XYZ file of N, CA, C and O in Angstrom:
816
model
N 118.495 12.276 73.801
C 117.676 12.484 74.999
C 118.470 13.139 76.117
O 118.040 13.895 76.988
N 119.994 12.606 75.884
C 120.335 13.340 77.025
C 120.947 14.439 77.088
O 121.596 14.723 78.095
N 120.867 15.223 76.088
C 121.194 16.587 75.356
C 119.909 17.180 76.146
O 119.936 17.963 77.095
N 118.853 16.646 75.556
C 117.692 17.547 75.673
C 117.658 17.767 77.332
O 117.538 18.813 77.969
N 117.786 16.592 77.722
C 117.583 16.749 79.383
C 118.552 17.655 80.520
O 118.439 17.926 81.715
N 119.475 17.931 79.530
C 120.805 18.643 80.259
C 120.344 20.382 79.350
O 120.766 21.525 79.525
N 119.636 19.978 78.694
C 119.029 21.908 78.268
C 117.807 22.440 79.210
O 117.669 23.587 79.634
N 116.908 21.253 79.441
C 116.026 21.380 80.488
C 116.325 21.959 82.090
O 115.785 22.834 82.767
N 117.545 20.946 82.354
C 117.947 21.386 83.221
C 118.675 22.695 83.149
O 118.081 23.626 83.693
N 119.522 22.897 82.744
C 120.138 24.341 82.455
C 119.184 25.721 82.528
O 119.409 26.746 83.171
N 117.767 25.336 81.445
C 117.095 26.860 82.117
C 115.992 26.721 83.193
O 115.268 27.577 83.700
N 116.104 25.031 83.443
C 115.175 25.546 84.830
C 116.377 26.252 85.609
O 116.098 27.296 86.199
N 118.034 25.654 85.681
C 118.608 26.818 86.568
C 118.455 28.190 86.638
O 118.456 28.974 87.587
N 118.304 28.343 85.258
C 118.201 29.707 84.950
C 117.361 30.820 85.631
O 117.523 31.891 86.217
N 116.463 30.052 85.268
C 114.877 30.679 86.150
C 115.162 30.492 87.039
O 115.508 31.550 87.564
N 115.315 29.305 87.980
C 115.663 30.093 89.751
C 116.520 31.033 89.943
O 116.345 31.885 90.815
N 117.885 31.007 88.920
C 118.714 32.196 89.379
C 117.876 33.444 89.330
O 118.391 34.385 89.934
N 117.022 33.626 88.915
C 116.347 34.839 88.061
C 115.513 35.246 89.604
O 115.708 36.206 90.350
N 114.577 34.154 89.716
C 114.263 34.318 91.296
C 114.679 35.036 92.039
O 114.295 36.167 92.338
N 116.024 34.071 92.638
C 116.777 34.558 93.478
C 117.540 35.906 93.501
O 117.992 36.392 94.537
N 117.668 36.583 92.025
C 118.613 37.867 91.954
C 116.790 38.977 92.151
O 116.784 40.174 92.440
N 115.865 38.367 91.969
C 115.412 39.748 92.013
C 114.658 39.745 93.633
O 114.066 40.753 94.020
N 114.723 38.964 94.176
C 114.425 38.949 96.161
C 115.830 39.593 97.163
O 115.955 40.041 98.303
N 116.926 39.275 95.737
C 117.801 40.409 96.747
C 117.943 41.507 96.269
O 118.350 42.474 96.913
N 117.539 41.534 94.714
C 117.233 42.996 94.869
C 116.310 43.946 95.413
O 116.487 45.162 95.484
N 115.099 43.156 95.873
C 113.882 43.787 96.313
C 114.643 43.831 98.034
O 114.084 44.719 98.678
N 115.469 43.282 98.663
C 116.050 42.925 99.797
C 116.985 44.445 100.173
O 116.967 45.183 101.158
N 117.681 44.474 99.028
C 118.554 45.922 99.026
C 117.453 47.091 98.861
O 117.372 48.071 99.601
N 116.788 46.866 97.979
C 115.931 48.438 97.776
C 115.216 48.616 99.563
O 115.374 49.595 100.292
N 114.668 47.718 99.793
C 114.048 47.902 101.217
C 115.081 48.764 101.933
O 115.035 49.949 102.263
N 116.432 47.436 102.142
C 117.200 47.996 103.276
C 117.672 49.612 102.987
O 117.909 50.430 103.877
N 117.742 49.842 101.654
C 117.746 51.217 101.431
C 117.103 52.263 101.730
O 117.688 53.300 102.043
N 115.750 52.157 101.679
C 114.519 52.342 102.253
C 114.468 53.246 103.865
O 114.180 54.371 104.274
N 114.938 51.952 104.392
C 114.863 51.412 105.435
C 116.544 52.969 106.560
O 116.573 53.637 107.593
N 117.199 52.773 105.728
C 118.303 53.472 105.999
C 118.052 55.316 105.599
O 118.757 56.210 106.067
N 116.960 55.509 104.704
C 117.050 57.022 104.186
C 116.223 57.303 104.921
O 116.246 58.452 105.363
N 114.867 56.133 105.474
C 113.910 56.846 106.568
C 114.981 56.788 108.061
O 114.473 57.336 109.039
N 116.198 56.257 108.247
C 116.289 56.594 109.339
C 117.340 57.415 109.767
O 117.633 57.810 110.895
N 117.969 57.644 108.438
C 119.159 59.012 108.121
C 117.906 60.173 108.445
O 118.248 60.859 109.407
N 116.772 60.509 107.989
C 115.806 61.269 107.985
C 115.143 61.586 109.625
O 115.046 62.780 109.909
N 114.877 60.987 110.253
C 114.479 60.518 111.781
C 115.474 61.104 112.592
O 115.240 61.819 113.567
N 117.104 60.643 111.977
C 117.957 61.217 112.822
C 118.118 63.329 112.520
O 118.217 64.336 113.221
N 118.076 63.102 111.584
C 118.037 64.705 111.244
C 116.502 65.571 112.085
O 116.643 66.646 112.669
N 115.333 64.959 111.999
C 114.527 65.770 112.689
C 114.920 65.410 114.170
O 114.721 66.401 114.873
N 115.172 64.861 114.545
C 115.769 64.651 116.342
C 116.782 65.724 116.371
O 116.892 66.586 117.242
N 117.547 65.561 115.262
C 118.892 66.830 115.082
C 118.374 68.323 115.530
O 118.993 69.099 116.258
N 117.098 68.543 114.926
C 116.794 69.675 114.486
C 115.705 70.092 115.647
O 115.409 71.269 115.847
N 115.157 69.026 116.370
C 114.225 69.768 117.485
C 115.468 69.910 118.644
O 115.388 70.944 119.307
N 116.625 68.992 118.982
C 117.464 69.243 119.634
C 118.090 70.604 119.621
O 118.243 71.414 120.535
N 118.380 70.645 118.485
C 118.803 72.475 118.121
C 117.778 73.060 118.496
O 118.060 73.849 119.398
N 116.521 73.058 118.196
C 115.657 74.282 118.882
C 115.345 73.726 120.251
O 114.615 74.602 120.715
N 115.408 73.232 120.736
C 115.880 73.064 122.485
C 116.747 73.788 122.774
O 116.486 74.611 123.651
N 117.864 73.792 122.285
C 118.866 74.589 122.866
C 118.593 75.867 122.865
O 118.860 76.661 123.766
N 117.871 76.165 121.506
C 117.407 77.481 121.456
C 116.278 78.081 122.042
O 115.834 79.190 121.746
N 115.736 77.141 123.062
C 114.348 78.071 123.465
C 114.371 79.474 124.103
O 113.361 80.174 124.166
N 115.682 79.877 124.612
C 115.571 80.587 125.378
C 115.453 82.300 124.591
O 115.382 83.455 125.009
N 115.484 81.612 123.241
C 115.499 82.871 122.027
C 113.987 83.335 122.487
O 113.038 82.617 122.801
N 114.096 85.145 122.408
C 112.799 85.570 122.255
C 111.574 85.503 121.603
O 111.897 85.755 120.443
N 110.554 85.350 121.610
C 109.524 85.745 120.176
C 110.215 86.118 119.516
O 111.325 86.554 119.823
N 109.741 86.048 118.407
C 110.020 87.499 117.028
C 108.661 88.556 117.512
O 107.698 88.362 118.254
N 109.166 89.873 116.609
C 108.229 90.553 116.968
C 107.464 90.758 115.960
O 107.949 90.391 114.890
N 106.387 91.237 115.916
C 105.399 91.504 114.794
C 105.490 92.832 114.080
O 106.417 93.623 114.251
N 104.495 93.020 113.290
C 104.518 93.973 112.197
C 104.107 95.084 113.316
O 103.040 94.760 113.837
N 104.640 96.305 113.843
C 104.056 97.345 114.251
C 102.688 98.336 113.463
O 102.920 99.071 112.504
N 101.606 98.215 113.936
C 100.560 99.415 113.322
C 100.685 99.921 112.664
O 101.683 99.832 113.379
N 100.795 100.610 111.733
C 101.110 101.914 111.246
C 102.400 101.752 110.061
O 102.712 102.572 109.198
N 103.001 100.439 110.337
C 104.076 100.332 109.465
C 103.880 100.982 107.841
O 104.619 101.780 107.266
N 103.056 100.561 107.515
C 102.979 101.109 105.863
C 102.697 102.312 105.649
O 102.670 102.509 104.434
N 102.321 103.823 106.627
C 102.378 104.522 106.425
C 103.578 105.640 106.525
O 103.547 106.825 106.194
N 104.524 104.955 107.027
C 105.921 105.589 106.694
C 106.253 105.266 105.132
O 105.616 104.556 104.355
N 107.773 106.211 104.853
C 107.975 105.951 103.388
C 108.926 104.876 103.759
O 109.589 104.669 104.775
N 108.758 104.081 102.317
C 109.129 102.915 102.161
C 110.789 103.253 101.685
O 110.830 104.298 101.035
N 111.893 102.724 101.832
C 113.616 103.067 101.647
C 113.453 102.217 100.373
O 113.517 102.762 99.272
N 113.184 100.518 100.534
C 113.483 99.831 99.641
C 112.253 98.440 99.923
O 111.633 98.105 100.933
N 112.281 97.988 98.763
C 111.348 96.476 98.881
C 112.252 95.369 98.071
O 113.217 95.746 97.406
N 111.931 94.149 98.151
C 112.570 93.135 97.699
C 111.542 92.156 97.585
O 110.439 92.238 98.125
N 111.932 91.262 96.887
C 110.981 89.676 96.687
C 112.355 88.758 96.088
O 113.140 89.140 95.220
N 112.380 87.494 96.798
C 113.394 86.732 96.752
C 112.797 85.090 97.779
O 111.786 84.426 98.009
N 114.298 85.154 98.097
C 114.242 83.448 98.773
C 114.805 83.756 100.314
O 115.955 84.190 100.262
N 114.398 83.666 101.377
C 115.169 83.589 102.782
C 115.663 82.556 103.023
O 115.021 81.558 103.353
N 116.821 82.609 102.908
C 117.714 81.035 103.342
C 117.760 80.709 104.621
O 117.136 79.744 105.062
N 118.355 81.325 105.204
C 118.434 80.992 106.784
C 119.103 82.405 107.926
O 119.518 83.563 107.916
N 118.882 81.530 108.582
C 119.426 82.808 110.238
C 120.502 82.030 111.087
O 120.153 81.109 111.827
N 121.597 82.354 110.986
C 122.658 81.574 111.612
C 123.136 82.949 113.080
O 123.007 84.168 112.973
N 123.643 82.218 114.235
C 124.206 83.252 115.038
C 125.667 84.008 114.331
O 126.637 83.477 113.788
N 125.384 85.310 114.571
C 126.277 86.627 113.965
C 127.810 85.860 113.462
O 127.830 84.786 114.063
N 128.890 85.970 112.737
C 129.919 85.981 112.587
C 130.009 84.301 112.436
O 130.998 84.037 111.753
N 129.296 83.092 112.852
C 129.161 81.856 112.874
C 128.210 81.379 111.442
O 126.989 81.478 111.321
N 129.013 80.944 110.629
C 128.010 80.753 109.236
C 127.369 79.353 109.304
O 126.495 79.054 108.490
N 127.849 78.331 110.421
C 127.329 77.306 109.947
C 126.498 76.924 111.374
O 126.112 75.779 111.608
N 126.283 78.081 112.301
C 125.452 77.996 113.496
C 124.070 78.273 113.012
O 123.579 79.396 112.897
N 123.494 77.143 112.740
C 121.973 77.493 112.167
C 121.139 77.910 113.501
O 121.394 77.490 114.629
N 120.415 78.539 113.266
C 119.381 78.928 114.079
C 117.717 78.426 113.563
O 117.395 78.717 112.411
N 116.468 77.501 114.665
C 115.856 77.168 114.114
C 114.513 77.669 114.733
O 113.351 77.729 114.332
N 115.026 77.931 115.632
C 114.001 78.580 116.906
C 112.829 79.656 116.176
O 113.003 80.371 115.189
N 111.962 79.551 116.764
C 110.477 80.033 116.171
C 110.660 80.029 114.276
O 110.717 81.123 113.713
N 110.700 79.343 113.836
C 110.768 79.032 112.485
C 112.116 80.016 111.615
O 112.173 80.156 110.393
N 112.869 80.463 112.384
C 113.793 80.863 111.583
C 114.690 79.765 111.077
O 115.689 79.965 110.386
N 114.391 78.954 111.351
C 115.155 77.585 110.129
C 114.442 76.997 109.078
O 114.517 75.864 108.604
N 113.707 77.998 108.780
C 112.715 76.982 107.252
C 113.204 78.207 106.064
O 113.334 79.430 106.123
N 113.367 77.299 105.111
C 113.563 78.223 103.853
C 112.228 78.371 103.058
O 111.257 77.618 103.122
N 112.382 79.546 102.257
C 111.000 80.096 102.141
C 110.999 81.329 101.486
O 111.736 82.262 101.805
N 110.277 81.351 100.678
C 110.245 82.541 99.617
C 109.506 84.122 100.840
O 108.595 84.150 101.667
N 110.553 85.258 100.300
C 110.373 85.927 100.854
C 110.025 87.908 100.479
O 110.465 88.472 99.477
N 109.299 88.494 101.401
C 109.000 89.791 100.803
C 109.464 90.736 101.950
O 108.887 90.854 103.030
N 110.425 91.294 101.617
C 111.536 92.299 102.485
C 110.943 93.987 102.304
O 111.020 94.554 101.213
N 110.408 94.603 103.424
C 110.293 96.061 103.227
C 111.217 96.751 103.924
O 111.477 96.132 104.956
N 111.821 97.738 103.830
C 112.586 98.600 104.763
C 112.288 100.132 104.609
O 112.467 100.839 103.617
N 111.807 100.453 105.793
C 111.678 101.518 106.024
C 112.005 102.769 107.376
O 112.483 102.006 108.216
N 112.020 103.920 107.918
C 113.054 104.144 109.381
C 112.503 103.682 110.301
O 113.011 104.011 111.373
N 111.493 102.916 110.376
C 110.742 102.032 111.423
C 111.484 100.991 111.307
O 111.786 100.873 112.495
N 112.119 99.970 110.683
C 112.215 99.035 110.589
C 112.261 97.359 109.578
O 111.091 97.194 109.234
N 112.676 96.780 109.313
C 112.463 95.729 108.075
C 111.389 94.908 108.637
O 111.259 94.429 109.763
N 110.506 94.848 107.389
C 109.580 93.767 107.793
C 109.478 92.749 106.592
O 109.391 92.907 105.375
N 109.528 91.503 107.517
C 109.974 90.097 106.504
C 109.182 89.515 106.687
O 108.861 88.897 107.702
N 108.416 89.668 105.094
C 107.182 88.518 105.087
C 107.487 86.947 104.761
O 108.696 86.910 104.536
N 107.096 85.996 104.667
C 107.290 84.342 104.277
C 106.090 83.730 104.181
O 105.590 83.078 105.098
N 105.621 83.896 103.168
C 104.585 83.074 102.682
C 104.900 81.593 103.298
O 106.037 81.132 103.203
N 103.985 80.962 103.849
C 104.406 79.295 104.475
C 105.271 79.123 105.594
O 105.509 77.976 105.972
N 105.767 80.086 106.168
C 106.856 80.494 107.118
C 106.344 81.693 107.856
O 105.617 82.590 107.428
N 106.861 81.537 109.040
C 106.081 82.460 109.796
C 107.200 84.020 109.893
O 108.423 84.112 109.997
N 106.021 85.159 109.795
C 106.723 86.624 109.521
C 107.373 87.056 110.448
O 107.060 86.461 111.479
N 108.420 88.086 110.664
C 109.019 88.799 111.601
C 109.105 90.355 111.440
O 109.014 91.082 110.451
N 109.281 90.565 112.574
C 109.782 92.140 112.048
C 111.070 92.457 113.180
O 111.152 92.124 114.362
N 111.968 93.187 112.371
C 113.083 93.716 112.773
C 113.010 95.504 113.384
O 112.932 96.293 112.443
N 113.025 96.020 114.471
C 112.857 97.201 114.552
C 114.258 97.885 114.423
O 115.306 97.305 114.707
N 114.166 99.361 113.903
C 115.150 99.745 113.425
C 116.725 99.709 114.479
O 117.919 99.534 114.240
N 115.946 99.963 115.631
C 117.208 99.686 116.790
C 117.938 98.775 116.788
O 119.150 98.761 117.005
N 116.808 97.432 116.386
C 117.834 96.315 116.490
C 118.526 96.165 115.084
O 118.807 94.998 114.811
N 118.790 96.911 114.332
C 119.716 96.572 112.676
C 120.963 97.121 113.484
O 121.324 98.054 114.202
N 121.319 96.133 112.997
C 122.823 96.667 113.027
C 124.287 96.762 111.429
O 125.236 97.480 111.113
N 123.618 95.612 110.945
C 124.704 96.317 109.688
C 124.248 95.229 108.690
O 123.900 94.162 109.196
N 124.186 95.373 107.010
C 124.278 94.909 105.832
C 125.326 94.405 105.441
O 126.111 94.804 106.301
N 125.858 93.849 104.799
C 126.901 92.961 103.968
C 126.610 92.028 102.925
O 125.632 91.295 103.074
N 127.213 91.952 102.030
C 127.112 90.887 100.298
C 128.366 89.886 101.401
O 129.441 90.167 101.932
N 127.437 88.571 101.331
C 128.330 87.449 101.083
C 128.119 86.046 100.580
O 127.082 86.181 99.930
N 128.576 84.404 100.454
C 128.459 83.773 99.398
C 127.914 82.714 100.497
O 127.332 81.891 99.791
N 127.837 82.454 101.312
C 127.641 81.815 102.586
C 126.664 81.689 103.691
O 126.239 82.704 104.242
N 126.290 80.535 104.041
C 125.130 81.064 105.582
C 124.564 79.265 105.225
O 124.353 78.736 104.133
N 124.469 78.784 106.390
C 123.804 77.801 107.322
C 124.262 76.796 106.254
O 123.374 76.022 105.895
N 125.569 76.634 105.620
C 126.240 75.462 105.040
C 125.366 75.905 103.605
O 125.105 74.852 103.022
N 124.933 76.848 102.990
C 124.567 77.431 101.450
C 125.083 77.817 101.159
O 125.023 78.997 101.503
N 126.220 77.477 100.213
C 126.960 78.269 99.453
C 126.667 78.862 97.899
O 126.509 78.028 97.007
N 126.619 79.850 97.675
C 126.152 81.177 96.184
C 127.408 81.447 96.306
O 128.277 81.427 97.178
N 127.225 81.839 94.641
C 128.314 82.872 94.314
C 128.780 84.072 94.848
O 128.099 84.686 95.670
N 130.060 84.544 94.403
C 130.506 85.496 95.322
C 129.168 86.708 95.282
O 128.608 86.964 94.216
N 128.833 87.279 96.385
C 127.734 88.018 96.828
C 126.562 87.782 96.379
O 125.854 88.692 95.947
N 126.100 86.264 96.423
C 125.612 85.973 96.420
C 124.113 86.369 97.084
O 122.997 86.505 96.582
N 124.558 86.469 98.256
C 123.540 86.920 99.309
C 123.652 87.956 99.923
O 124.769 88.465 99.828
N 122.302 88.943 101.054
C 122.259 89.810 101.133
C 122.153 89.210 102.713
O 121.069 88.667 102.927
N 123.100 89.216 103.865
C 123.284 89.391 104.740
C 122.997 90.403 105.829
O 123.776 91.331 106.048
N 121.615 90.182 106.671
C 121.673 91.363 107.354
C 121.380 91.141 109.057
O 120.538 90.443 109.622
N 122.410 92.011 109.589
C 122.434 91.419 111.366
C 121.682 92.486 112.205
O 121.485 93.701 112.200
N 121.366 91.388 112.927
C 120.072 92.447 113.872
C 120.351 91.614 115.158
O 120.804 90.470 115.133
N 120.009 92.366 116.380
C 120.123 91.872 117.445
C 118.694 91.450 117.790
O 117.842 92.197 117.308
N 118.243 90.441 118.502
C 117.245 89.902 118.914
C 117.350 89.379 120.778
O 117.875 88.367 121.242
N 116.822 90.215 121.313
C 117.426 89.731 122.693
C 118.757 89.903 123.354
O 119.218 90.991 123.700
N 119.155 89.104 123.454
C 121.031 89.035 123.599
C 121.390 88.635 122.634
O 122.548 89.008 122.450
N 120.993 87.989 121.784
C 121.512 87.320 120.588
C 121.441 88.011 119.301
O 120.325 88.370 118.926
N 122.919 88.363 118.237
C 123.317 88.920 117.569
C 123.251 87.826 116.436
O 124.000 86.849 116.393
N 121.922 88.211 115.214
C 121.804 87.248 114.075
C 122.054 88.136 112.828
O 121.830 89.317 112.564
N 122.850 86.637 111.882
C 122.670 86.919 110.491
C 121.215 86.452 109.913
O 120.556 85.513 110.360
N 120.931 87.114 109.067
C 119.968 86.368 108.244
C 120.373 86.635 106.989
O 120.804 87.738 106.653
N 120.254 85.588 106.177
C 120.387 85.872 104.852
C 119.484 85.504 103.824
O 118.948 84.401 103.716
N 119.312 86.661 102.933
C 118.195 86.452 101.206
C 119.274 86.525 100.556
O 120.444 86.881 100.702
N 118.381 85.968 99.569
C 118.522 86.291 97.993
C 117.643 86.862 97.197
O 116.700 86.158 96.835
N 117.733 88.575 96.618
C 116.682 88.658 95.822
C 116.551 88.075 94.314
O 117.461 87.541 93.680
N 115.438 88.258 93.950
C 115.230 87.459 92.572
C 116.347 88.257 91.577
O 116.931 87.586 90.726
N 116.598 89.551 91.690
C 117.461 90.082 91.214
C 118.458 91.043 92.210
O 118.444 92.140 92.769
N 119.695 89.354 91.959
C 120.697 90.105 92.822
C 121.336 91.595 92.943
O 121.845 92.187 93.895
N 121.071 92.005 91.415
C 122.161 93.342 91.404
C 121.532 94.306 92.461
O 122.258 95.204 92.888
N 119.871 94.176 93.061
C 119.210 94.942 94.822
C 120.043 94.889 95.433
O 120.016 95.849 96.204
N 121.274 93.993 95.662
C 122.013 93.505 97.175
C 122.266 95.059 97.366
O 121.404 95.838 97.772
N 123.488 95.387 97.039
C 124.075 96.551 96.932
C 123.269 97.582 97.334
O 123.524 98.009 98.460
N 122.546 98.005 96.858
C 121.708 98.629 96.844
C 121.180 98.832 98.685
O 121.485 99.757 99.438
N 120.213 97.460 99.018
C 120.094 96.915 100.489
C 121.165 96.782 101.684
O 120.912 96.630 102.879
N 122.523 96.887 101.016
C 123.769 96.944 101.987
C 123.787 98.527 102.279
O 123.811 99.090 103.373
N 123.768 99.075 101.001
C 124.202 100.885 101.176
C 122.552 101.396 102.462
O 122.775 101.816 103.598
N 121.607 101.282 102.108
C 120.712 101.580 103.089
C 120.323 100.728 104.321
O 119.385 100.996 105.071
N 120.920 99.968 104.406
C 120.849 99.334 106.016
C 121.837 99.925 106.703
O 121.747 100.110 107.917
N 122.696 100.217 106.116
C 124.101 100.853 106.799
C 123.932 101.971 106.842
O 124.267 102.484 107.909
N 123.482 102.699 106.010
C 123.086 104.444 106.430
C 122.330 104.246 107.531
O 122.639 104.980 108.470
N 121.271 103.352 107.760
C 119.975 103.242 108.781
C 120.390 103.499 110.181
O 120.168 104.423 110.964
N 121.290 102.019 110.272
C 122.038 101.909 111.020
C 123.144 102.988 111.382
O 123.391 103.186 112.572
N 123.651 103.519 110.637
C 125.392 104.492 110.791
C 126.223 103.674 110.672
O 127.376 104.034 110.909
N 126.014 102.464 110.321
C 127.402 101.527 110.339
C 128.391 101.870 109.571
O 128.217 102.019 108.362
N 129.416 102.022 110.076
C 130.570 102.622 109.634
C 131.627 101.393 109.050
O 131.741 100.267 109.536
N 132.355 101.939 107.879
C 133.315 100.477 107.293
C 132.595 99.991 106.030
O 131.414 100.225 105.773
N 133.468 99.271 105.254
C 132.718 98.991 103.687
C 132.225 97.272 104.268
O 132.954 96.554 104.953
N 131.110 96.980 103.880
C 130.574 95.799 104.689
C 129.826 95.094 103.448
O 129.038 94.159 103.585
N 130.229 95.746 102.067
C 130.285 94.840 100.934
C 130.607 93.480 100.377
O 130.185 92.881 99.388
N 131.445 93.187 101.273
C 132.035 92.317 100.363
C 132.289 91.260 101.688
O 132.223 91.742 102.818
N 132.543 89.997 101.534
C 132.412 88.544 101.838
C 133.082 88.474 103.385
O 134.020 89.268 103.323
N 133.057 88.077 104.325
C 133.615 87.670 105.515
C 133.532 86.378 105.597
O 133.906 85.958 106.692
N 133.063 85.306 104.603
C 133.487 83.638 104.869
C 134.482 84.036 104.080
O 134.497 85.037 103.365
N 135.657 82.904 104.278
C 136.699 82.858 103.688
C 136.943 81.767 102.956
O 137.564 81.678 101.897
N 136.289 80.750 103.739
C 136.896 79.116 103.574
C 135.102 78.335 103.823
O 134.490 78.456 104.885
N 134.574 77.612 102.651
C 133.356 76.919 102.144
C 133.285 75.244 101.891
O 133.999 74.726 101.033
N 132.742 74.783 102.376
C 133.139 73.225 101.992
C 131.601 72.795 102.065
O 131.420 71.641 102.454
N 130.758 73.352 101.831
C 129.289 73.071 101.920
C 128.376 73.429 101.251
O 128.264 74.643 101.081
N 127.097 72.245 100.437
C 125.939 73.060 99.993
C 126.694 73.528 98.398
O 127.873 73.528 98.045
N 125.618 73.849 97.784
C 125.647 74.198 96.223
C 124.799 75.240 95.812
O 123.753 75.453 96.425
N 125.052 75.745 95.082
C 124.398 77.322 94.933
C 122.865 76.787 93.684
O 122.772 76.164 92.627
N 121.885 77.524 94.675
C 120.522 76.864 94.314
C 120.083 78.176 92.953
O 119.026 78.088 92.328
């Protein structure tokens, strides 16, 4: 009898332990929960703070009239990663939606690039404001392979931006560096990479 009563007892322990391990596990998953919604909270506060700072950025401008009846230089279809300020790769820019990533449709022609974004709102670049093309692996903490991306700076206001794509088929870059730079006159080989040093982000 007193075998039996000392087995009784043993898995009623059992079963409460059983209890008790799964209320702290339901205890941790919460607080986990609880911590990714507010890692999350802090990042959008992050991110309207940044476009505060940035209000003083202009509109973008729109598609000019008439755009499609000039000849077209080049077209693209790809991904727009982001718009960081000129020579600064990890200065994101978020102001009027240039901080959303977003599949994208690139025309260039001597009027100007016009960048469509399905789900993201469009811009257009007029030819005055291009200032130069470049292949590099880098932009707003995204790191791609070497030339990865198709880097192109335009002035907007006072403010001198990168933006960078990716087309669906990289071997365009080249291609989009040699005619932004004729567009422009930019003088100098502007091929090849100006980050040096990467510690961010994974190539998508």
């Amino acid at each position: 009898m007193t075998t039996l009563n000392s087995l009784y007892l043993l898995a009623a322990e059992q079963k409460s332990a059983d209890v008790t391990d799964w209320s702290a596990r339901i205890s941790w998953v919460v607080g986990l929960l609880v911590f990714i919604a507010f890692v999350y909270w802090l990042m959008r506060q992050g991110w309207k703070w940044r476009g505060s700072l940035q209000s003083g950025l202009p509109e973008l401008a729109t598609t000019p009239e008439g755009f499609t009846d000039g000849e077209t230089l080049l077209t693209l279809t790809g991904r727009y990663h982001a718009s960081t300020t000129a020579g600064q790769w990890l200065d994101r820019i978020v102001a009027h939606g240039l901080g959303t990533r977003s599949r994208v449709e690139l025309t260039l022609t001597g009027q100007g690039l016009d960048v469509v974004r399905p789900g993201a709102a469009d811009f257009f670049v007029p030819a005055a404001a291009l200032r130069e093309a470049r292949l590099d692996k880098a932009l707003a903490g995204k790191v791609l392979p070497e030339g990865g991306l198709l880097v192109i700076t335009w002035a907007h206001g006072e403010t001198l931006i990168d933006s960078g794509f990716r087309s669906d088929h990289a071997a365009e870059h080249q291609a989009w560096v040699d005619a932004v730079n004729r567009l422009t006159g930019a003088a100098g080989d502007h091929t090849t990479s100006t980050t040096t040093s990467t510690t961010e982000g994974t190539a998508r």
